[in-house]
PDB file of C-alpha atoms in Angstrom:
ATOM      1  CA  GLU A   1       0.159   0.098  -0.133  1.00  0.00           C
ATOM      2  CA  VAL A   2       1.311   3.458  -0.773  1.00  0.00           C
ATOM      3  CA  GLN A   3       1.887   6.085   2.176  1.00  0.00           C
ATOM      4  CA  LEU A   4       3.171   9.357   2.488  1.00  0.00           C
ATOM      5  CA  LEU A   5       3.803  10.935   6.079  1.00  0.00           C
ATOM      6  CA  GLU A   6       4.241  14.176   6.179  1.00  0.00           C
ATOM      7  CA  SER A   7       6.133  15.783   9.417  1.00  0.00           C
ATOM      8  CA  GLY A   8       7.724  19.211  10.219  1.00  0.00           C
ATOM      9  CA  GLY A   9       5.159  21.946  10.530  1.00  0.00           C
ATOM     10  CA  GLY A  10       4.544  23.941  13.885  1.00  0.00           C
ATOM     11  CA  LEU A  11       4.004  27.881  14.581  1.00  0.00           C
ATOM     12  CA  VAL A  12       7.194  29.584  12.996  1.00  0.00           C
ATOM     13  CA  GLN A  13       7.340  33.572  13.210  1.00  0.00           C
ATOM     14  CA  PRO A  14       7.919  35.638  10.173  1.00  0.00           C
ATOM     15  CA  GLY A  15      10.611  35.530   8.505  1.00  0.00           C
ATOM     16  CA  GLY A  16      11.943  32.386   9.745  1.00  0.00           C
ATOM     17  CA  SER A  17      12.405  29.178   8.100  1.00  0.00           C
ATOM     18  CA  LEU A  18      11.013  25.501   8.168  1.00  0.00           C
ATOM     19  CA  ARG A  19      11.953  22.089   6.736  1.00  0.00           C
ATOM     20  CA  LEU A  20       8.766  19.273   6.144  1.00  0.00           C
ATOM     21  CA  SER A  21       9.465  16.062   4.780  1.00  0.00           C
ATOM     22  CA  CYS A  22       7.366  13.423   3.328  1.00  0.00           C
ATOM     23  CA  ALA A  23       7.975   9.756   4.145  1.00  0.00           C
ATOM     24  CA  ALA A  24       7.066   6.959   1.731  1.00  0.00           C
ATOM     25  CA  SER A  25       6.385   3.858   1.242  1.00  0.00           C
ATOM     26  CA  GLY A  26       5.118   1.399  -0.992  1.00  0.00           C
ATOM     27  CA  PHE A  27       6.655   2.249  -4.107  1.00  0.00           C
ATOM     28  CA  THR A  28       9.782   2.752  -5.506  1.00  0.00           C
ATOM     29  CA  PHE A  29      10.334   6.305  -4.713  1.00  0.00           C
ATOM     30  CA  SER A  30      13.585   7.056  -6.981  1.00  0.00           C
ATOM     31  CA  SER A  31      10.712   5.970 -10.005  1.00  0.00           C
ATOM     32  CA  TYR A  32       7.657   8.918  -9.714  1.00  0.00           C
ATOM     33  CA  ALA A  33       7.782  12.407  -9.538  1.00  0.00           C
ATOM     34  CA  MET A  34       6.817  14.234  -6.442  1.00  0.00           C
ATOM     35  CA  GLY A  35       5.223  17.531  -5.223  1.00  0.00           C
ATOM     36  CA  TRP A  36       3.961  19.850  -2.641  1.00  0.00           C
ATOM     37  CA  VAL A  37       0.411  21.158  -2.462  1.00  0.00           C
ATOM     38  CA  ARG A  38      -1.038  23.753   0.356  1.00  0.00           C
ATOM     39  CA  GLN A  39      -4.242  24.360   1.222  1.00  0.00           C
ATOM     40  CA  ALA A  40      -4.786  27.979   3.183  1.00  0.00           C
ATOM     41  CA  PRO A  41      -7.293  27.674   6.425  1.00  0.00           C
ATOM     42  CA  GLY A  42     -10.482  27.402   4.224  1.00  0.00           C
ATOM     43  CA  LYS A  43      -9.023  28.038   1.028  1.00  0.00           C
ATOM     44  CA  GLY A  44      -8.550  25.943  -2.047  1.00  0.00           C
ATOM     45  CA  LEU A  45      -5.756  23.911  -3.087  1.00  0.00           C
ATOM     46  CA  GLU A  46      -2.398  26.039  -4.389  1.00  0.00           C
ATOM     47  CA  TRP A  47      -0.049  23.981  -6.374  1.00  0.00           C
ATOM     48  CA  VAL A  48       3.308  24.610  -4.660  1.00  0.00           C
ATOM     49  CA  SER A  49       6.266  22.959  -6.129  1.00  0.00           C
ATOM     50  CA  GLY A  50       7.461  19.855  -7.916  1.00  0.00           C
ATOM     51  CA  ILE A  51      10.636  17.316  -8.453  1.00  0.00           C
ATOM     52  CA  SER A  52      11.346  14.870 -10.899  1.00  0.00           C
ATOM     53  CA  SER A  53      11.763  11.255 -10.484  1.00  0.00           C
ATOM     54  CA  SER A  54      15.587  11.684 -10.740  1.00  0.00           C
ATOM     55  CA  GLY A  55      15.777  15.099  -8.485  1.00  0.00           C
ATOM     56  CA  GLY A  56      17.061  16.343 -12.216  1.00  0.00           C
ATOM     57  CA  SER A  57      13.881  19.020 -12.439  1.00  0.00           C
ATOM     58  CA  THR A  58      12.831  20.793 -10.005  1.00  0.00           C
ATOM     59  CA  TYR A  59       9.671  23.326 -10.519  1.00  0.00           C
ATOM     60  CA  TYR A  60       8.019  26.225  -8.046  1.00  0.00           C
ATOM     61  CA  ALA A  61       4.958  28.439  -8.344  1.00  0.00           C
ATOM     62  CA  ASP A  62       5.538  31.906  -8.728  1.00  0.00           C
ATOM     63  CA  SER A  63       4.543  33.060  -4.740  1.00  0.00           C
ATOM     64  CA  VAL A  64       7.356  30.445  -3.158  1.00  0.00           C
ATOM     65  CA  LYS A  65      10.117  31.076  -5.966  1.00  0.00           C
ATOM     66  CA  GLY A  66      13.458  31.747  -4.266  1.00  0.00           C
ATOM     67  CA  ARG A  67      11.905  30.831  -0.491  1.00  0.00           C
ATOM     68  CA  PHE A  68      11.422  27.770  -0.764  1.00  0.00           C
ATOM     69  CA  THR A  69      13.448  24.543  -1.761  1.00  0.00           C
ATOM     70  CA  ILE A  70      12.080  21.021  -3.156  1.00  0.00           C
ATOM     71  CA  SER A  71      14.542  18.124  -3.031  1.00  0.00           C
ATOM     72  CA  LYS A  72      14.554  14.667  -2.707  1.00  0.00           C
ATOM     73  CA  ASP A  73      16.947  11.672  -1.423  1.00  0.00           C
ATOM     74  CA  ASN A  74      14.815   8.133  -0.606  1.00  0.00           C
ATOM     75  CA  THR A  75      12.337  10.955   1.678  1.00  0.00           C
ATOM     76  CA  LEU A  76      10.506  14.010   0.020  1.00  0.00           C
ATOM     77  CA  TYR A  77      11.360  17.835   1.426  1.00  0.00           C
ATOM     78  CA  LEU A  78      10.543  21.308   1.246  1.00  0.00           C
ATOM     79  CA  GLN A  79      12.842  23.476   3.023  1.00  0.00           C
ATOM     80  CA  MET A  80      10.814  26.944   3.797  1.00  0.00           C
ATOM     81  CA  ASN A  81      12.392  30.423   4.515  1.00  0.00           C
ATOM     82  CA  GLY A  82      11.465  33.563   4.653  1.00  0.00           C
ATOM     83  CA  LEU A  83       7.911  32.665   5.797  1.00  0.00           C
ATOM     84  CA  ARG A  84       5.104  34.648   5.647  1.00  0.00           C
ATOM     85  CA  ALA A  85       1.767  34.687   7.092  1.00  0.00           C
ATOM     86  CA  GLU A  86       0.089  33.951   4.050  1.00  0.00           C
ATOM     87  CA  ASP A  87       2.211  30.473   3.172  1.00  0.00           C
ATOM     88  CA  THR A  88      -0.447  29.799   6.936  1.00  0.00           C
ATOM     89  CA  ALA A  89      -1.390  26.107   5.627  1.00  0.00           C
ATOM     90  CA  ILE A  90      -1.742  22.362   5.304  1.00  0.00           C
ATOM     91  CA  TYR A  91       0.997  21.262   3.456  1.00  0.00           C
ATOM     92  CA  TYR A  92       0.444  17.919   1.755  1.00  0.00           C
ATOM     93  CA  CYS A  93       3.172  15.718  -0.311  1.00  0.00           C
ATOM     94  CA  ALA A  94       1.455  14.212  -2.584  1.00  0.00           C
ATOM     95  CA  LYS A  95       2.993  11.269  -5.652  1.00  0.00           C
ATOM     96  CA  GLY A  96       3.068  11.829  -9.639  1.00  0.00           C
ATOM     97  CA  ARG A  97       1.618   8.596 -11.598  1.00  0.00           C
ATOM     98  CA  GLY A  98       5.024   8.501 -13.416  1.00  0.00           C
ATOM     99  CA  SER A  99       8.704  10.268 -13.390  1.00  0.00           C
ATOM    100  CA  SER A 100       7.351  13.089 -15.166  1.00  0.00           C
ATOM    101  CA  SER A 101       4.068  13.094 -14.200  1.00  0.00           C
ATOM    102  CA  TYR A 102       2.479  16.153 -11.839  1.00  0.00           C
ATOM    103  CA  TYR A 103      -0.793  15.000 -11.472  1.00  0.00           C
ATOM    104  CA  PHE A 104      -1.323  13.216  -8.142  1.00  0.00           C
ATOM    105  CA  ASP A 105      -2.885   9.864  -7.437  1.00  0.00           C
ATOM    106  CA  CYS A 106      -1.389   9.292  -3.665  1.00  0.00           C
ATOM    107  CA  TRP A 107      -1.411  12.161  -1.230  1.00  0.00           C
ATOM    108  CA  GLY A 108      -0.169  12.387   2.290  1.00  0.00           C
ATOM    109  CA  GLN A 109      -2.435  13.637   5.475  1.00  0.00           C
ATOM    110  CA  GLY A 110      -0.632  16.647   5.275  1.00  0.00           C
ATOM    111  CA  THR A 111       1.018  18.380   8.301  1.00  0.00           C
ATOM    112  CA  LEU A 112       0.033  22.376   9.451  1.00  0.00           C
ATOM    113  CA  VAL A 113       2.745  25.216   9.013  1.00  0.00           C
ATOM    114  CA  THR A 114       1.309  28.466  10.679  1.00  0.00           C
ATOM    115  CA  VAL A 115       3.630  31.750  10.274  1.00  0.00           C
ATOM    116  CA  SER A 116       2.589  33.745  13.380  1.00  0.00           C
ATOM    117  CA  SER A 117       3.809  36.436  15.784  1.00  0.00           C
TER     118      SER A 117
ATOM    119  CA  ASP B   1       0.882  30.311 -16.379  1.00  0.00           C
ATOM    120  CA  ILE B   2      -1.875  28.640 -16.964  1.00  0.00           C
ATOM    121  CA  VAL B   3      -5.085  30.476 -14.945  1.00  0.00           C
ATOM    122  CA  MET B   4      -7.371  27.497 -14.173  1.00  0.00           C
ATOM    123  CA  THR B   5     -11.249  28.237 -13.543  1.00  0.00           C
ATOM    124  CA  GLN B   6     -13.946  26.829 -12.384  1.00  0.00           C
ATOM    125  CA  SER B   7     -17.897  27.449 -12.919  1.00  0.00           C
ATOM    126  CA  PRO B   8     -20.040  26.909 -10.859  1.00  0.00           C
ATOM    127  CA  ASP B   9     -18.053  28.009  -7.730  1.00  0.00           C
ATOM    128  CA  SER B  10     -20.975  25.646  -5.892  1.00  0.00           C
ATOM    129  CA  LEU B  11     -24.158  23.348  -6.752  1.00  0.00           C
ATOM    130  CA  ALA B  12     -26.790  21.403  -4.958  1.00  0.00           C
ATOM    131  CA  VAL B  13     -27.893  19.074  -6.427  1.00  0.00           C
ATOM    132  CA  SER B  14     -30.698  16.157  -5.658  1.00  0.00           C
ATOM    133  CA  LEU B  15     -29.810  12.990  -4.386  1.00  0.00           C
ATOM    134  CA  GLY B  16     -29.753  10.822  -7.901  1.00  0.00           C
ATOM    135  CA  GLU B  17     -30.190  13.436 -10.927  1.00  0.00           C
ATOM    136  CA  ARG B  18     -26.956  14.407 -12.646  1.00  0.00           C
ATOM    137  CA  ALA B  19     -23.980  17.228 -11.269  1.00  0.00           C
ATOM    138  CA  THR B  20     -22.270  19.379 -14.184  1.00  0.00           C
ATOM    139  CA  ILE B  21     -19.122  21.164 -13.109  1.00  0.00           C
ATOM    140  CA  ASN B  22     -16.938  23.077 -15.613  1.00  0.00           C
ATOM    141  CA  CYS B  23     -13.512  23.987 -15.931  1.00  0.00           C
ATOM    142  CA  LYS B  24     -11.952  26.225 -18.343  1.00  0.00           C
ATOM    143  CA  SER B  25      -7.565  27.149 -19.031  1.00  0.00           C
ATOM    144  CA  SER B  26      -6.690  30.384 -19.864  1.00  0.00           C
ATOM    145  CA  GLN B  27      -4.961  29.131 -22.956  1.00  0.00           C
ATOM    146  CA  SER B  28      -4.768  25.598 -23.710  1.00  0.00           C
ATOM    147  CA  VAL B  29      -3.779  21.682 -22.005  1.00  0.00           C
ATOM    148  CA  TYR B  30      -3.986  19.718 -25.794  1.00  0.00           C
ATOM    149  CA  TYR B  31      -0.578  18.463 -26.469  1.00  0.00           C
ATOM    150  CA  SER B  32      -0.899  17.290 -29.931  1.00  0.00           C
ATOM    151  CA  ALA B  33       2.450  15.154 -30.159  1.00  0.00           C
ATOM    152  CA  ASN B  34       0.398  12.826 -28.320  1.00  0.00           C
ATOM    153  CA  SER B  35      -3.432  13.853 -28.445  1.00  0.00           C
ATOM    154  CA  LYS B  36      -3.738  13.797 -24.573  1.00  0.00           C
ATOM    155  CA  ASN B  37      -5.213  16.945 -22.568  1.00  0.00           C
ATOM    156  CA  TYR B  38      -3.026  17.622 -19.496  1.00  0.00           C
ATOM    157  CA  LEU B  39      -5.970  17.687 -17.437  1.00  0.00           C
ATOM    158  CA  ALA B  40      -7.065  15.880 -13.659  1.00  0.00           C
ATOM    159  CA  TRP B  41     -10.239  16.407 -11.199  1.00  0.00           C
ATOM    160  CA  TYR B  42     -10.142  15.885  -7.837  1.00  0.00           C
ATOM    161  CA  GLN B  43     -12.396  15.139  -5.437  1.00  0.00           C
ATOM    162  CA  GLN B  44     -12.156  16.417  -1.110  1.00  0.00           C
ATOM    163  CA  LYS B  45     -13.935  15.506   1.328  1.00  0.00           C
ATOM    164  CA  PRO B  46     -13.922  17.410   4.775  1.00  0.00           C
ATOM    165  CA  ARG B  47     -10.962  16.617   7.107  1.00  0.00           C
ATOM    166  CA  GLN B  48      -9.211  14.617   4.289  1.00  0.00           C
ATOM    167  CA  PRO B  49      -6.356  15.157   1.351  1.00  0.00           C
ATOM    168  CA  PRO B  50      -7.833  15.258  -1.781  1.00  0.00           C
ATOM    169  CA  LYS B  51      -8.640  12.088  -3.690  1.00  0.00           C
ATOM    170  CA  LEU B  52      -7.654  11.746  -7.647  1.00  0.00           C
ATOM    171  CA  LEU B  53     -11.100  11.143  -9.774  1.00  0.00           C
ATOM    172  CA  ILE B  54      -9.750  11.887 -13.394  1.00  0.00           C
ATOM    173  CA  TYR B  55      -7.426  12.402 -15.316  1.00  0.00           C
ATOM    174  CA  TRP B  56      -5.751  12.608 -19.288  1.00  0.00           C
ATOM    175  CA  ALA B  57      -9.564  14.673 -19.219  1.00  0.00           C
ATOM    176  CA  SER B  58     -11.347  11.503 -19.282  1.00  0.00           C
ATOM    177  CA  THR B  59      -9.520   8.714 -17.971  1.00  0.00           C
ATOM    178  CA  ARG B  60     -11.328   7.179 -14.544  1.00  0.00           C
ATOM    179  CA  GLU B  61      -8.887   6.100 -11.820  1.00  0.00           C
ATOM    180  CA  SER B  62      -9.135   2.731 -10.866  1.00  0.00           C
ATOM    181  CA  GLY B  63     -11.953   2.074  -8.260  1.00  0.00           C
ATOM    182  CA  VAL B  64     -13.386   5.792  -8.812  1.00  0.00           C
ATOM    183  CA  PRO B  65     -17.252   4.248  -9.999  1.00  0.00           C
ATOM    184  CA  GLU B  66     -18.120   4.853 -13.160  1.00  0.00           C
ATOM    185  CA  ARG B  67     -21.226   7.689 -12.414  1.00  0.00           C
ATOM    186  CA  PHE B  68     -17.834   9.964 -12.655  1.00  0.00           C
ATOM    187  CA  SER B  69     -17.228  10.584 -16.050  1.00  0.00           C
ATOM    188  CA  GLY B  70     -14.885  13.549 -17.772  1.00  0.00           C
ATOM    189  CA  SER B  71     -14.734  15.261 -20.916  1.00  0.00           C
ATOM    190  CA  GLY B  72     -13.756  18.659 -23.093  1.00  0.00           C
ATOM    191  CA  SER B  73     -10.155  19.265 -24.838  1.00  0.00           C
ATOM    192  CA  GLY B  74      -8.163  22.184 -25.233  1.00  0.00           C
ATOM    193  CA  THR B  75      -8.995  24.828 -22.357  1.00  0.00           C
ATOM    194  CA  ASP B  76     -13.170  23.600 -21.794  1.00  0.00           C
ATOM    195  CA  PHE B  77     -13.522  20.932 -19.858  1.00  0.00           C
ATOM    196  CA  THR B  78     -16.196  19.342 -17.787  1.00  0.00           C
ATOM    197  CA  LEU B  79     -16.693  16.437 -14.825  1.00  0.00           C
ATOM    198  CA  THR B  80     -20.124  14.886 -14.825  1.00  0.00           C
ATOM    199  CA  ILE B  81     -21.319  12.915 -11.768  1.00  0.00           C
ATOM    200  CA  THR B  82     -25.024  10.751 -13.000  1.00  0.00           C
ATOM    201  CA  SER B  83     -27.025   9.832 -10.761  1.00  0.00           C
ATOM    202  CA  LEU B  84     -25.619  12.243  -7.215  1.00  0.00           C
ATOM    203  CA  GLN B  85     -25.253  10.100  -4.104  1.00  0.00           C
ATOM    204  CA  ALA B  86     -25.025  11.584  -0.588  1.00  0.00           C
ATOM    205  CA  GLU B  87     -20.947  10.137  -0.399  1.00  0.00           C
ATOM    206  CA  ASP B  88     -20.616  12.529  -3.678  1.00  0.00           C
ATOM    207  CA  VAL B  89     -20.654  15.575  -1.540  1.00  0.00           C
ATOM    208  CA  ALA B  90     -17.504  17.558  -1.846  1.00  0.00           C
ATOM    209  CA  VAL B  91     -15.517  19.971  -2.857  1.00  0.00           C
ATOM    210  CA  TYR B  92     -14.146  18.930  -6.411  1.00  0.00           C
ATOM    211  CA  TYR B  93     -11.292  21.194  -7.998  1.00  0.00           C
ATOM    212  CA  CYS B  94      -9.110  20.920 -11.464  1.00  0.00           C
ATOM    213  CA  GLN B  95      -5.768  20.915 -12.088  1.00  0.00           C
ATOM    214  CA  GLN B  96      -3.411  21.590 -15.404  1.00  0.00           C
ATOM    215  CA  TYR B  97       0.000  19.744 -15.693  1.00  0.00           C
ATOM    216  CA  TYR B  98       0.840  20.840 -19.046  1.00  0.00           C
ATOM    217  CA  ASP B  99       2.987  23.925 -17.891  1.00  0.00           C
ATOM    218  CA  THR B 100       4.524  24.615 -14.241  1.00  0.00           C
ATOM    219  CA  PRO B 101       3.230  26.167 -12.596  1.00  0.00           C
ATOM    220  CA  PHE B 102       0.970  23.341 -12.151  1.00  0.00           C
ATOM    221  CA  SER B 103      -1.808  25.295 -11.289  1.00  0.00           C
ATOM    222  CA  PHE B 104      -5.411  23.998  -9.665  1.00  0.00           C
ATOM    223  CA  GLY B 105      -9.025  25.427  -9.995  1.00  0.00           C
ATOM    224  CA  GLN B 106     -10.156  27.222  -7.365  1.00  0.00           C
ATOM    225  CA  GLY B 107     -12.838  24.764  -6.390  1.00  0.00           C
ATOM    226  CA  THR B 108     -16.676  24.258  -6.632  1.00  0.00           C
ATOM    227  CA  ARG B 109     -18.502  22.764  -3.480  1.00  0.00           C
ATOM    228  CA  LEU B 110     -21.239  20.029  -4.123  1.00  0.00           C
ATOM    229  CA  GLU B 111     -24.605  19.928  -1.794  1.00  0.00           C
ATOM    230  CA  ILE B 112     -27.173  18.364  -1.548  1.00  0.00           C
ATOM    231  CA  LYS B 113     -29.984  19.762  -2.543  1.00  0.00           C
TER     232      LYS B 113
END
């Protein structure tokens, strides 16, 4: 069974940093693209970042470009710097269907990031 | 960037009736080289992560009931739920994966009338 488990969320002050992790199991992690999608409280889904199966290609939403960095080894990460109040959201880790397909066939339960003083 | 716009924002349908949700992209998400539309649909129930329903605009994900279907091409797409069931109450999102950023629509809330 495919499982994704996010961790690393929490309360952080504006301007601070957090690193989210996503532990994957039940599939060959190195063969699939992965992504992060967030959802602010009571709002819709916002695609944040994606990474190809090899890690060689990375993609970002304009709203996080230059502040967030996606990476992977045996785990998926999202390094978030310069956090702002508008980054407050549940962050979901999601598995792509193929090595470079960015529609998501499996999602984690999410981890909550709150940016507040 | 490709902007995805769904209509309506909310919808109330009687049990057993048809629900139709529309999604329009600001530019075509059809790739002629493989004749595919890079469009997916998701269902999100309260306090749950999204669930993939449809990809390539019209291919139903394994395990998704046949009452869910997707159609459309280019810039205009539709998710249809025939014979609405109580468990279909949710927010539905379209997503384009043609070009980065791989944007979502704003969501359509589906309720029972």
